[in-house]
Amino acid sequence: RGGWMVILGSLLFGVAGAVIGILFIPPKYEAVALVQVGQVGQVGQSAPLPVEIPAQAVERLKSPAFQLAVAKKVEDDNWLSDLSSSAIAASPRLSMQVVKTAPVIDVKATDKSPERAKALVEAVIQELAEKHGEIARPMLEKMRSELGIAKEKLAGAERELEGLNKMAAGASVKDERFTQLSLIASLRVQKESEIFGQRQTIMAYETALMPPATQPAMALEPVYAATKPVSPKRSLLLALGVIGGLVAGICFVLIADACRSAANRKHVQEKR
């Protein structure tokens, strides 16, 4: 009780320190996005094939090479300098994790303004889309090649059917059991079936190559940047200042009292 002024002073000192921290710590703003990894459509399958699983994509986002490319996109000289001088690329401004309930990645970025934080997330998405495009290119080229072959086969079958139609128009009937006309009709049926099959194949490849089956890495919704800073947390700093000031003041009073008591006991013993 005798040290209440010390405790009060320590409390005020803690609150003052918290206020100074709130005033002088640069504010940080956060931008978030749910990112779907790139995917490639598959002929004959209902579900597209992801370019890479989300967990692997997260590790790619954490790699030094990837973050170096992102730092160049946003023209962050300090980040570029840190990446150049160290092999550790983990940036405190970026955080990525796989959403457990869906095969998507939750990407968050913090920076000194909402615009810069949003630009950082957009740069991450753009770089991931480019990387996934490079990975998916061989599969897409193969599918486009097979689509071109199917179109050539369709064009050839249509030309042959047209020739059979002309032959059927000029054929004469001599024997109902086996005539040139019946042979042409059988060939026409085969060609029509082949044309139908090729059209089905072309449609399957075109569907697989178009969104939503085939699409690059992209944000499911526009990147959201909060206008309220996420750091410093004013209420947390004030609470820490109050609690820290009280604890420090009480500890100081108790320690000072214990030192005075020990000194008094020593003095009494010396007199005896």
PDB file of C-alpha atoms in Angstrom, residues 30-206:
ATOM      1  CA  GLU A  30      -4.140  -6.726 -45.254  1.00  0.00           C
ATOM      2  CA  ALA A  31      -5.442  -8.098 -48.551  1.00  0.00           C
ATOM      3  CA  VAL A  32      -6.861 -11.612 -48.944  1.00  0.00           C
ATOM      4  CA  ALA A  33      -7.898 -13.884 -51.806  1.00  0.00           C
ATOM      5  CA  LEU A  34      -9.031 -17.467 -52.322  1.00  0.00           C
ATOM      6  CA  VAL A  35      -6.949 -18.818 -55.201  1.00  0.00           C
ATOM      7  CA  GLN A  36      -7.838 -21.858 -57.281  1.00  0.00           C
ATOM      8  CA  VAL A  37      -4.888 -23.680 -58.817  1.00  0.00           C
ATOM      9  CA  GLY A  38      -4.721 -24.037 -62.592  1.00  0.00           C
ATOM     10  CA  GLN A  39      -6.513 -27.010 -64.125  1.00  0.00           C
ATOM     11  CA  VAL A  40      -6.704 -28.855 -67.426  1.00  0.00           C
ATOM     12  CA  GLY A  41      -9.855 -30.530 -68.766  1.00  0.00           C
ATOM     13  CA  GLN A  42      -9.751 -34.252 -69.510  1.00  0.00           C
ATOM     14  CA  VAL A  43     -11.567 -35.946 -72.398  1.00  0.00           C
ATOM     15  CA  GLY A  44     -13.844 -38.698 -71.136  1.00  0.00           C
ATOM     16  CA  GLN A  45     -13.676 -37.535 -67.514  1.00  0.00           C
ATOM     17  CA  SER A  46     -16.098 -35.280 -65.706  1.00  0.00           C
ATOM     18  CA  ALA A  47     -13.515 -33.696 -63.370  1.00  0.00           C
ATOM     19  CA  PRO A  48     -10.592 -31.619 -64.693  1.00  0.00           C
ATOM     20  CA  LEU A  49      -7.024 -32.407 -63.701  1.00  0.00           C
ATOM     21  CA  PRO A  50      -5.284 -29.843 -61.444  1.00  0.00           C
ATOM     22  CA  VAL A  51      -1.919 -28.654 -62.709  1.00  0.00           C
ATOM     23  CA  GLU A  52      -0.549 -29.335 -59.219  1.00  0.00           C
ATOM     24  CA  ILE A  53      -2.135 -30.102 -55.884  1.00  0.00           C
ATOM     25  CA  PRO A  54      -2.766 -27.054 -53.638  1.00  0.00           C
ATOM     26  CA  ALA A  55      -0.248 -28.192 -51.008  1.00  0.00           C
ATOM     27  CA  GLN A  56       2.488 -28.319 -53.654  1.00  0.00           C
ATOM     28  CA  ALA A  57       1.403 -24.920 -54.976  1.00  0.00           C
ATOM     29  CA  VAL A  58       1.778 -23.461 -51.461  1.00  0.00           C
ATOM     30  CA  GLU A  59       5.357 -24.737 -51.282  1.00  0.00           C
ATOM     31  CA  ARG A  60       5.978 -23.170 -54.694  1.00  0.00           C
ATOM     32  CA  LEU A  61       4.702 -19.819 -53.376  1.00  0.00           C
ATOM     33  CA  LYS A  62       7.186 -20.038 -50.510  1.00  0.00           C
ATOM     34  CA  SER A  63      10.189 -20.749 -52.754  1.00  0.00           C
ATOM     35  CA  PRO A  64      12.885 -18.046 -53.193  1.00  0.00           C
ATOM     36  CA  ALA A  65      12.626 -18.087 -56.994  1.00  0.00           C
ATOM     37  CA  PHE A  66       8.868 -17.528 -56.937  1.00  0.00           C
ATOM     38  CA  GLN A  67       9.007 -14.722 -54.394  1.00  0.00           C
ATOM     39  CA  LEU A  68      11.868 -13.095 -56.287  1.00  0.00           C
ATOM     40  CA  ALA A  69       9.639 -12.957 -59.381  1.00  0.00           C
ATOM     41  CA  VAL A  70       6.785 -11.491 -57.312  1.00  0.00           C
ATOM     42  CA  ALA A  71       9.111  -8.882 -55.768  1.00  0.00           C
ATOM     43  CA  LYS A  72      10.161  -7.814 -59.272  1.00  0.00           C
ATOM     44  CA  LYS A  73       6.527  -7.488 -60.333  1.00  0.00           C
ATOM     45  CA  VAL A  74       5.678  -5.176 -57.425  1.00  0.00           C
ATOM     46  CA  GLU A  75       9.081  -3.410 -57.691  1.00  0.00           C
ATOM     47  CA  ASP A  76       9.894  -3.847 -54.000  1.00  0.00           C
ATOM     48  CA  ASP A  77      13.593  -2.984 -53.713  1.00  0.00           C
ATOM     49  CA  ASN A  78      13.856  -3.899 -50.016  1.00  0.00           C
ATOM     50  CA  TRP A  79      12.368  -7.331 -50.610  1.00  0.00           C
ATOM     51  CA  LEU A  80      14.606  -7.867 -53.634  1.00  0.00           C
ATOM     52  CA  SER A  81      17.633  -6.953 -51.519  1.00  0.00           C
ATOM     53  CA  ASP A  82      16.625  -9.394 -48.778  1.00  0.00           C
ATOM     54  CA  LEU A  83      16.094 -12.199 -51.278  1.00  0.00           C
ATOM     55  CA  SER A  84      19.410 -11.517 -52.963  1.00  0.00           C
ATOM     56  CA  SER A  85      21.330 -11.618 -49.694  1.00  0.00           C
ATOM     57  CA  SER A  86      19.628 -14.669 -48.173  1.00  0.00           C
ATOM     58  CA  ALA A  87      18.400 -18.051 -49.381  1.00  0.00           C
ATOM     59  CA  ILE A  88      15.444 -17.840 -46.993  1.00  0.00           C
ATOM     60  CA  ALA A  89      12.488 -16.354 -48.843  1.00  0.00           C
ATOM     61  CA  ALA A  90       9.831 -16.492 -46.140  1.00  0.00           C
ATOM     62  CA  SER A  91       8.384 -12.997 -46.166  1.00  0.00           C
ATOM     63  CA  PRO A  92       6.451 -11.884 -43.073  1.00  0.00           C
ATOM     64  CA  ARG A  93       4.147  -9.972 -45.409  1.00  0.00           C
ATOM     65  CA  LEU A  94       2.913 -13.124 -47.171  1.00  0.00           C
ATOM     66  CA  SER A  95       1.046 -16.091 -45.748  1.00  0.00           C
ATOM     67  CA  MET A  96      -0.434 -19.026 -47.648  1.00  0.00           C
ATOM     68  CA  GLN A  97      -2.360 -22.066 -46.556  1.00  0.00           C
ATOM     69  CA  VAL A  98      -4.605 -24.720 -48.107  1.00  0.00           C
ATOM     70  CA  VAL A  99      -8.283 -24.424 -47.236  1.00  0.00           C
ATOM     71  CA  LYS A 100      -9.274 -27.763 -45.698  1.00  0.00           C
ATOM     72  CA  THR A 101     -12.862 -27.729 -46.949  1.00  0.00           C
ATOM     73  CA  ALA A 102     -11.962 -27.012 -50.597  1.00  0.00           C
ATOM     74  CA  PRO A 103      -8.980 -27.468 -52.971  1.00  0.00           C
ATOM     75  CA  VAL A 104      -8.062 -23.769 -52.936  1.00  0.00           C
ATOM     76  CA  ILE A 105      -5.334 -21.643 -51.362  1.00  0.00           C
ATOM     77  CA  ASP A 106      -5.932 -18.811 -48.906  1.00  0.00           C
ATOM     78  CA  VAL A 107      -3.406 -16.073 -49.758  1.00  0.00           C
ATOM     79  CA  LYS A 108      -2.891 -13.087 -47.445  1.00  0.00           C
ATOM     80  CA  ALA A 109      -0.523 -10.139 -47.787  1.00  0.00           C
ATOM     81  CA  THR A 110       0.194  -7.127 -45.578  1.00  0.00           C
ATOM     82  CA  ASP A 111       1.723  -3.819 -46.615  1.00  0.00           C
ATOM     83  CA  LYS A 112       1.753  -0.160 -45.681  1.00  0.00           C
ATOM     84  CA  SER A 113      -1.364   0.640 -47.725  1.00  0.00           C
ATOM     85  CA  PRO A 114      -4.437  -1.289 -48.933  1.00  0.00           C
ATOM     86  CA  GLU A 115      -3.447  -0.666 -52.543  1.00  0.00           C
ATOM     87  CA  ARG A 116       0.043  -2.113 -52.105  1.00  0.00           C
ATOM     88  CA  ALA A 117      -1.302  -5.134 -50.212  1.00  0.00           C
ATOM     89  CA  LYS A 118      -3.831  -5.776 -52.989  1.00  0.00           C
ATOM     90  CA  ALA A 119      -1.151  -5.368 -55.660  1.00  0.00           C
ATOM     91  CA  LEU A 120       1.029  -7.898 -53.836  1.00  0.00           C
ATOM     92  CA  VAL A 121      -1.724 -10.543 -53.790  1.00  0.00           C
ATOM     93  CA  GLU A 122      -2.520  -9.883 -57.454  1.00  0.00           C
ATOM     94  CA  ALA A 123       1.169 -10.293 -58.336  1.00  0.00           C
ATOM     95  CA  VAL A 124       1.249 -13.646 -56.513  1.00  0.00           C
ATOM     96  CA  ILE A 125      -1.807 -14.847 -58.465  1.00  0.00           C
ATOM     97  CA  GLN A 126      -0.377 -13.625 -61.777  1.00  0.00           C
ATOM     98  CA  GLU A 127       2.964 -15.341 -61.205  1.00  0.00           C
ATOM     99  CA  LEU A 128       1.251 -18.590 -60.164  1.00  0.00           C
ATOM    100  CA  ALA A 129      -0.919 -18.465 -63.297  1.00  0.00           C
ATOM    101  CA  GLU A 130       2.197 -18.057 -65.461  1.00  0.00           C
ATOM    102  CA  LYS A 131       3.958 -20.984 -63.763  1.00  0.00           C
ATOM    103  CA  HIS A 132       0.927 -23.227 -64.101  1.00  0.00           C
ATOM    104  CA  GLY A 133       0.615 -22.188 -67.746  1.00  0.00           C
ATOM    105  CA  GLU A 134       4.170 -23.399 -68.364  1.00  0.00           C
ATOM    106  CA  ILE A 135       3.464 -26.709 -66.618  1.00  0.00           C
ATOM    107  CA  ALA A 136       0.181 -27.284 -68.470  1.00  0.00           C
ATOM    108  CA  ARG A 137       1.507 -26.289 -71.921  1.00  0.00           C
ATOM    109  CA  PRO A 138       2.583 -29.826 -73.039  1.00  0.00           C
ATOM    110  CA  MET A 139      -0.793 -31.313 -72.057  1.00  0.00           C
ATOM    111  CA  LEU A 140      -2.696 -28.533 -73.826  1.00  0.00           C
ATOM    112  CA  GLU A 141      -0.562 -28.811 -76.972  1.00  0.00           C
ATOM    113  CA  LYS A 142      -1.192 -32.549 -77.100  1.00  0.00           C
ATOM    114  CA  MET A 143      -4.942 -32.026 -76.771  1.00  0.00           C
ATOM    115  CA  ARG A 144      -4.938 -29.339 -79.477  1.00  0.00           C
ATOM    116  CA  SER A 145      -2.958 -31.656 -81.760  1.00  0.00           C
ATOM    117  CA  GLU A 146      -5.474 -34.459 -81.216  1.00  0.00           C
ATOM    118  CA  LEU A 147      -8.292 -31.987 -81.856  1.00  0.00           C
ATOM    119  CA  GLY A 148      -6.675 -31.003 -85.164  1.00  0.00           C
ATOM    120  CA  ILE A 149      -6.353 -34.665 -86.186  1.00  0.00           C
ATOM    121  CA  ALA A 150     -10.014 -35.255 -85.352  1.00  0.00           C
ATOM    122  CA  LYS A 151     -11.017 -32.274 -87.513  1.00  0.00           C
ATOM    123  CA  GLU A 152      -8.930 -33.589 -90.428  1.00  0.00           C
ATOM    124  CA  LYS A 153     -10.566 -37.004 -90.100  1.00  0.00           C
ATOM    125  CA  LEU A 154     -13.993 -35.369 -90.043  1.00  0.00           C
ATOM    126  CA  ALA A 155     -13.226 -33.347 -93.164  1.00  0.00           C
ATOM    127  CA  GLY A 156     -11.975 -36.507 -94.956  1.00  0.00           C
ATOM    128  CA  ALA A 157     -15.051 -38.516 -93.940  1.00  0.00           C
ATOM    129  CA  GLU A 158     -17.356 -35.734 -95.150  1.00  0.00           C
ATOM    130  CA  ARG A 159     -15.586 -35.660 -98.536  1.00  0.00           C
ATOM    131  CA  GLU A 160     -15.908 -39.433 -98.869  1.00  0.00           C
ATOM    132  CA  LEU A 161     -19.591 -39.270 -97.919  1.00  0.00           C
ATOM    133  CA  GLU A 162     -20.168 -36.601-100.534  1.00  0.00           C
ATOM    134  CA  GLY A 163     -18.515 -38.863-103.142  1.00  0.00           C
ATOM    135  CA  LEU A 164     -20.681 -41.792-102.076  1.00  0.00           C
ATOM    136  CA  ASN A 165     -23.787 -39.636-102.411  1.00  0.00           C
ATOM    137  CA  LYS A 166     -22.807 -38.754-105.978  1.00  0.00           C
ATOM    138  CA  MET A 167     -22.165 -42.411-106.782  1.00  0.00           C
ATOM    139  CA  ALA A 168     -25.522 -43.397-105.303  1.00  0.00           C
ATOM    140  CA  ALA A 169     -27.281 -40.823-107.470  1.00  0.00           C
ATOM    141  CA  GLY A 170     -25.789 -42.343-110.645  1.00  0.00           C
ATOM    142  CA  ALA A 171     -25.991 -46.033-109.718  1.00  0.00           C
ATOM    143  CA  SER A 172     -28.423 -48.348-111.535  1.00  0.00           C
ATOM    144  CA  VAL A 173     -30.393 -51.189-109.941  1.00  0.00           C
ATOM    145  CA  LYS A 174     -29.793 -54.585-111.652  1.00  0.00           C
ATOM    146  CA  ASP A 175     -30.130 -57.144-108.861  1.00  0.00           C
ATOM    147  CA  GLU A 176     -32.022 -56.526-105.643  1.00  0.00           C
ATOM    148  CA  ARG A 177     -29.969 -59.139-103.722  1.00  0.00           C
ATOM    149  CA  PHE A 178     -26.607 -57.457-104.271  1.00  0.00           C
ATOM    150  CA  THR A 179     -26.335 -54.275-106.210  1.00  0.00           C
ATOM    151  CA  GLN A 180     -23.921 -51.426-106.411  1.00  0.00           C
ATOM    152  CA  LEU A 181     -26.547 -49.233-104.761  1.00  0.00           C
ATOM    153  CA  SER A 182     -26.798 -51.475-101.676  1.00  0.00           C
ATOM    154  CA  LEU A 183     -23.013 -51.479-101.308  1.00  0.00           C
ATOM    155  CA  ILE A 184     -22.916 -47.691-101.558  1.00  0.00           C
ATOM    156  CA  ALA A 185     -25.709 -47.431 -98.973  1.00  0.00           C
ATOM    157  CA  SER A 186     -23.747 -49.617 -96.562  1.00  0.00           C
ATOM    158  CA  LEU A 187     -20.655 -47.466 -97.015  1.00  0.00           C
ATOM    159  CA  ARG A 188     -22.730 -44.342 -96.480  1.00  0.00           C
ATOM    160  CA  VAL A 189     -24.004 -45.675 -93.172  1.00  0.00           C
ATOM    161  CA  GLN A 190     -20.429 -46.386 -92.063  1.00  0.00           C
ATOM    162  CA  LYS A 191     -19.254 -42.929 -93.066  1.00  0.00           C
ATOM    163  CA  GLU A 192     -22.175 -41.235 -91.359  1.00  0.00           C
ATOM    164  CA  SER A 193     -21.374 -43.179 -88.193  1.00  0.00           C
ATOM    165  CA  GLU A 194     -17.713 -42.167 -88.507  1.00  0.00           C
ATOM    166  CA  ILE A 195     -18.669 -38.520 -89.006  1.00  0.00           C
ATOM    167  CA  PHE A 196     -20.905 -38.627 -85.943  1.00  0.00           C
ATOM    168  CA  GLY A 197     -18.098 -40.137 -83.871  1.00  0.00           C
ATOM    169  CA  GLN A 198     -15.572 -37.544 -85.032  1.00  0.00           C
ATOM    170  CA  ARG A 199     -17.986 -34.732 -84.236  1.00  0.00           C
ATOM    171  CA  GLN A 200     -18.462 -36.143 -80.758  1.00  0.00           C
ATOM    172  CA  THR A 201     -14.679 -36.346 -80.323  1.00  0.00           C
ATOM    173  CA  ILE A 202     -14.206 -32.758 -81.520  1.00  0.00           C
ATOM    174  CA  MET A 203     -16.898 -31.534 -79.140  1.00  0.00           C
ATOM    175  CA  ALA A 204     -15.262 -33.406 -76.234  1.00  0.00           C
ATOM    176  CA  TYR A 205     -11.834 -31.870 -76.946  1.00  0.00           C
ATOM    177  CA  GLU A 206     -13.252 -28.365 -77.415  1.00  0.00           C
TER     178      GLU A 206
END
